[in-house]
Short mmCIF file of C-alpha atoms in Angstrom, two decimals:
data_model
loop_
_atom_site.label_atom_id
_atom_site.label_comp_id
_atom_site.label_asym_id
_atom_site.label_seq_id
_atom_site.Cartn_x
_atom_site.Cartn_y
_atom_site.Cartn_z
CA MET A 2 -5.67 46.63 -16.50
CA TYR A 3 -3.32 45.39 -19.60
CA MET A 4 -0.48 46.01 -15.96
CA THR A 5 -3.36 43.10 -13.87
CA GLU A 6 -3.98 40.84 -16.89
CA THR A 7 0.64 40.50 -17.12
CA LYS A 8 0.56 40.52 -13.40
CA ASN A 9 -2.84 37.48 -13.70
CA SER A 10 -0.07 36.08 -16.90
CA LYS A 11 3.11 36.31 -14.32
CA TRP A 12 0.78 33.74 -11.37
CA LYS A 13 -0.32 31.72 -13.58
CA LYS A 14 2.78 30.41 -15.53
CA LYS A 15 4.76 30.79 -12.39
CA ILE A 16 1.29 28.12 -10.91
CA LEU A 17 1.60 26.14 -13.71
CA PHE A 18 5.95 25.49 -13.97
CA LEU A 19 5.92 25.00 -10.08
CA GLY A 20 2.91 22.22 -10.87
CA VAL A 21 5.27 20.44 -13.31
CA ILE A 22 8.04 20.61 -10.97
CA PHE A 23 6.21 19.22 -7.91
CA LEU A 24 4.42 16.15 -10.69
CA ALA A 25 8.19 15.35 -12.28
CA PHE A 26 8.98 15.54 -8.38
CA LEU A 27 6.06 13.01 -7.72
CA PHE A 28 7.07 10.85 -10.93
CA ILE A 29 11.26 10.48 -9.76
CA VAL A 30 9.82 9.52 -5.40
CA TYR A 31 7.59 7.05 -7.95
CA PHE A 32 10.23 5.69 -9.06
CA LEU A 33 12.50 5.69 -6.89
CA LEU A 34 10.01 3.79 -4.29
CA PHE A 35 9.78 1.34 -7.72
CA LEU A 36 12.95 0.44 -8.63
CA GLU A 37 13.35 -0.08 -4.43
CA LEU A 38 10.01 -2.25 -4.18
CA ARG A 39 10.29 -4.53 -7.51
CA GLU A 40 10.44 -7.94 -7.71
CA LYS A 41 14.21 -8.63 -7.65
CA LYS A 42 15.80 -11.90 -9.63
CA THR A 43 20.02 -12.43 -8.18
CA GLU A 44 22.57 -15.12 -9.03
CA ILE A 45 23.95 -15.83 -6.54
CA LYS A 46 27.94 -16.25 -6.28
CA ASP A 47 29.53 -16.69 -3.15
CA ASN A 48 28.10 -16.97 0.75
CA GLU A 49 29.82 -13.32 1.48
CA GLN A 50 27.12 -12.60 -1.37
CA TYR A 51 24.17 -14.16 0.16
CA ASN A 52 25.13 -13.73 3.45
CA ASN A 53 25.24 -9.52 2.53
CA ILE A 54 21.08 -9.90 1.23
CA LEU A 55 20.07 -12.73 4.41
CA ASN A 56 21.88 -9.09 6.37
CA GLU A 57 18.79 -6.89 4.94
CA TYR A 58 16.32 -9.10 6.59
CA ASP A 59 18.24 -9.46 10.34
CA ASP A 60 14.53 -8.09 11.13
CA LEU A 61 12.62 -11.35 10.87
CA GLY A 62 15.12 -13.12 13.59
CA ASN A 63 14.05 -16.99 14.52
CA GLU A 64 11.22 -15.69 10.95
CA ILE A 65 13.62 -16.80 8.73
CA SER A 66 16.23 -19.04 10.87
CA PHE A 67 15.07 -22.04 8.41
CA PHE A 68 16.58 -20.57 6.16
CA PRO A 69 20.80 -22.19 5.47
CA ASP A 70 23.50 -20.03 7.25
CA GLU A 71 25.59 -20.86 4.07
CA ILE A 72 25.35 -22.53 0.70
CA PRO A 73 25.48 -25.35 0.03
CA GLN A 74 28.68 -26.42 -1.79
CA GLN A 75 27.07 -29.07 -3.96
CA CYS A 76 24.83 -26.60 -5.05
CA ILE A 77 24.87 -26.79 -8.41
CA GLU A 78 22.45 -23.70 -9.06
CA LYS A 79 21.36 -20.82 -6.07
CA GLU A 80 19.25 -18.19 -6.90
CA ILE A 81 17.84 -15.94 -4.45
CA CYS A 82 13.74 -13.49 -5.57
CA ARG A 83 13.34 -11.39 -3.24
CA LYS A 84 10.53 -7.97 -2.83
CA GLU A 85 10.47 -5.27 0.07
CA GLN A 86 7.11 -5.76 1.57
CA PHE A 87 5.34 -2.38 1.98
CA LEU A 88 2.06 -1.10 3.13
CA GLN A 89 -0.69 -3.67 3.01
CA GLY A 90 1.67 -5.85 0.24
CA LYS A 91 3.06 -8.46 0.28
CA GLY A 92 7.30 -9.74 0.68
CA PHE A 93 9.23 -12.14 0.07
CA LEU A 94 12.09 -14.11 0.21
CA TYR A 95 12.81 -16.90 -1.70
CA LEU A 96 16.37 -19.31 -2.64
CA LYS A 97 16.23 -21.76 -4.68
CA THR A 98 19.38 -24.70 -4.38
CA LYS A 99 19.59 -27.44 -7.19
CA TYR A 100 21.39 -30.12 -6.97
CA LEU A 101 22.32 -32.96 -8.75
CA PRO A 102 20.86 -35.86 -8.67
CA GLN A 103 23.99 -37.68 -5.98
CA ASP A 104 23.82 -34.71 -3.58
CA TYR A 105 19.65 -33.89 -3.55
CA ARG A 106 19.67 -36.62 -1.23
CA LYS A 107 21.87 -35.37 1.31
CA ALA A 108 20.72 -32.36 0.90
CA VAL A 109 17.25 -33.20 1.48
CA ASP A 110 18.98 -35.71 4.61
CA SER A 111 20.28 -32.72 6.13
CA ILE A 112 16.97 -30.87 6.90
CA SER A 113 16.60 -30.18 9.98
CA THR A 114 12.14 -31.31 10.16
CA ASP A 115 12.06 -31.15 13.79
CA ASP A 116 8.50 -30.72 15.12
CA CYS A 117 7.30 -29.78 11.57
CA LYS A 118 3.88 -30.70 9.73
CA LYS A 119 4.68 -31.78 5.98
CA ILE A 120 2.50 -31.60 3.41
CA MET A 121 2.46 -33.72 -0.28
CA VAL A 122 0.48 -32.23 -2.39
CA GLU A 123 1.30 -33.01 -6.83
CA ASP A 124 3.35 -29.60 -8.95
CA LYS A 125 -0.50 -29.64 -11.44
CA GLN A 126 -2.15 -29.18 -7.90
CA ILE A 127 0.08 -26.29 -7.00
CA ASN A 128 -0.83 -25.23 -10.59
CA GLU A 129 -4.27 -24.39 -9.10
CA MET A 130 -3.74 -22.91 -6.44
CA ILE A 131 -1.50 -20.05 -7.51
CA GLU A 132 -4.52 -18.67 -9.18
CA LEU A 133 -6.13 -18.38 -6.51
CA SER A 134 -5.56 -15.16 -3.62
CA LEU A 135 -4.99 -17.35 -0.70
CA PRO A 136 -3.64 -20.51 -2.07
CA THR A 137 -4.49 -23.31 0.49
CA PHE A 138 -3.75 -27.10 1.20
CA ASN A 139 -5.41 -29.19 3.97
CA ASP A 140 -6.10 -25.47 5.43
CA THR A 141 -2.54 -24.94 5.34
CA TYR A 142 -1.14 -21.80 3.19
CA LEU A 143 1.76 -22.82 0.78
CA SER A 144 3.84 -20.33 -0.99
CA THR A 145 3.15 -20.80 -4.38
CA TYR A 146 4.36 -18.37 -6.36
CA PHE A 147 7.65 -19.17 -6.15
CA LYS A 148 6.87 -20.81 -9.42
CA GLU A 149 6.10 -18.25 -11.76
CA CYS A 150 9.25 -16.22 -9.53
CA PHE A 151 11.99 -18.50 -10.59
CA ASP A 152 10.51 -19.28 -14.06
CA LEU A 153 9.73 -23.26 -13.18
CA PRO A 154 8.54 -24.97 -15.67
CA GLU A 155 4.47 -26.32 -14.77
CA SER A 156 5.21 -30.87 -14.93
CA LEU A 157 7.43 -31.75 -12.30
CA GLY A 158 5.79 -34.19 -9.79
CA GLN A 159 5.59 -33.81 -6.82
CA TRP A 160 7.02 -31.10 -4.05
CA GLU A 161 7.65 -32.32 -0.11
CA TYR A 162 6.88 -29.46 1.56
CA VAL A 163 8.24 -28.48 5.51
CA ILE A 164 5.97 -25.52 7.57
CA TYR A 165 8.32 -24.00 9.59
CA VAL A 166 6.19 -21.20 10.23
CA ASN A 167 2.20 -20.17 9.63
CA GLU A 168 -0.29 -17.90 10.58
CA ASP A 169 -3.88 -19.38 11.64
CA LEU A 170 -6.15 -19.53 8.46
CA CYS A 171 -8.53 -17.29 9.18
CA PRO A 172 -12.13 -16.55 6.49
CA GLU A 173 -10.12 -14.70 4.14
CA ASP A 174 -11.78 -11.17 4.65
CA ALA A 175 -10.13 -11.31 8.42
CA TRP A 176 -7.16 -13.19 7.58
CA ASN A 177 -5.64 -9.87 6.40
CA HIS A 178 -1.79 -9.58 7.58
CA GLY A 179 0.25 -13.29 8.10
CA ALA A 180 3.27 -15.49 7.36
CA ILE A 181 4.43 -18.00 6.05
CA GLY A 182 8.02 -19.96 6.05
CA GLY A 183 8.78 -23.08 5.17
CA ILE A 184 11.18 -24.60 2.36
CA ALA A 185 9.59 -26.95 -0.29
CA MET A 186 11.48 -30.10 -2.16
CA ASN A 187 11.07 -31.54 -5.87
CA GLU A 188 12.74 -35.34 -6.36
CA LYS A 189 11.88 -34.90 -9.77
CA GLU A 190 13.61 -31.22 -10.74
CA ASN A 191 16.46 -31.88 -7.18
CA LEU A 192 15.17 -28.70 -6.28
CA ILE A 193 14.99 -26.90 -3.23
CA ILE A 194 13.59 -23.92 -1.69
CA TYR A 195 13.58 -21.46 0.39
CA TYR A 196 10.53 -19.38 1.37
CA TYR A 197 9.05 -17.16 2.75
CA GLU A 198 6.12 -14.77 2.82
CA LYS A 199 4.71 -11.53 4.85
CA TRP A 200 1.80 -9.40 3.65
#
């Protein structure tokens, strides 16, 4: 009887030990996934670093072809914010470029807008759309999260969107997957934001 209880006790300890090991393993996997899939913000120092990041998105092909091949030399600030798509969640790639006033208009004029939809929207309206699960303006989905990602202030005047990639809108319960890509420009702050989102 005593030996049976001892064997049972040993088995319980082994099961408990294996349970702890398994939970530790799950925690490590979860932590590594969190590190890999979390939002990442990177200040771009040179074109090599920028191209290395873009190369991670080779599978998107033409979907991000509107992103610049190189960071324009006139930029005084350049930063990338990105998050990998996981399961049903949203992934995104944002590039923020900021210019001196005299260089901003040249940068805008160099952007190809042929056959692209253009939308003008006030910053106040964007701030209201951020609260929506599907931020839309005139039946077009607009990227708004880059404002939070780059900690942009709320009083930025008017934004001009040039849309390159756009999914047709369906009722919210049916619009489970899609992609949006384009450029958002703000003359007040001399900002050009390149964005791509996929969900």
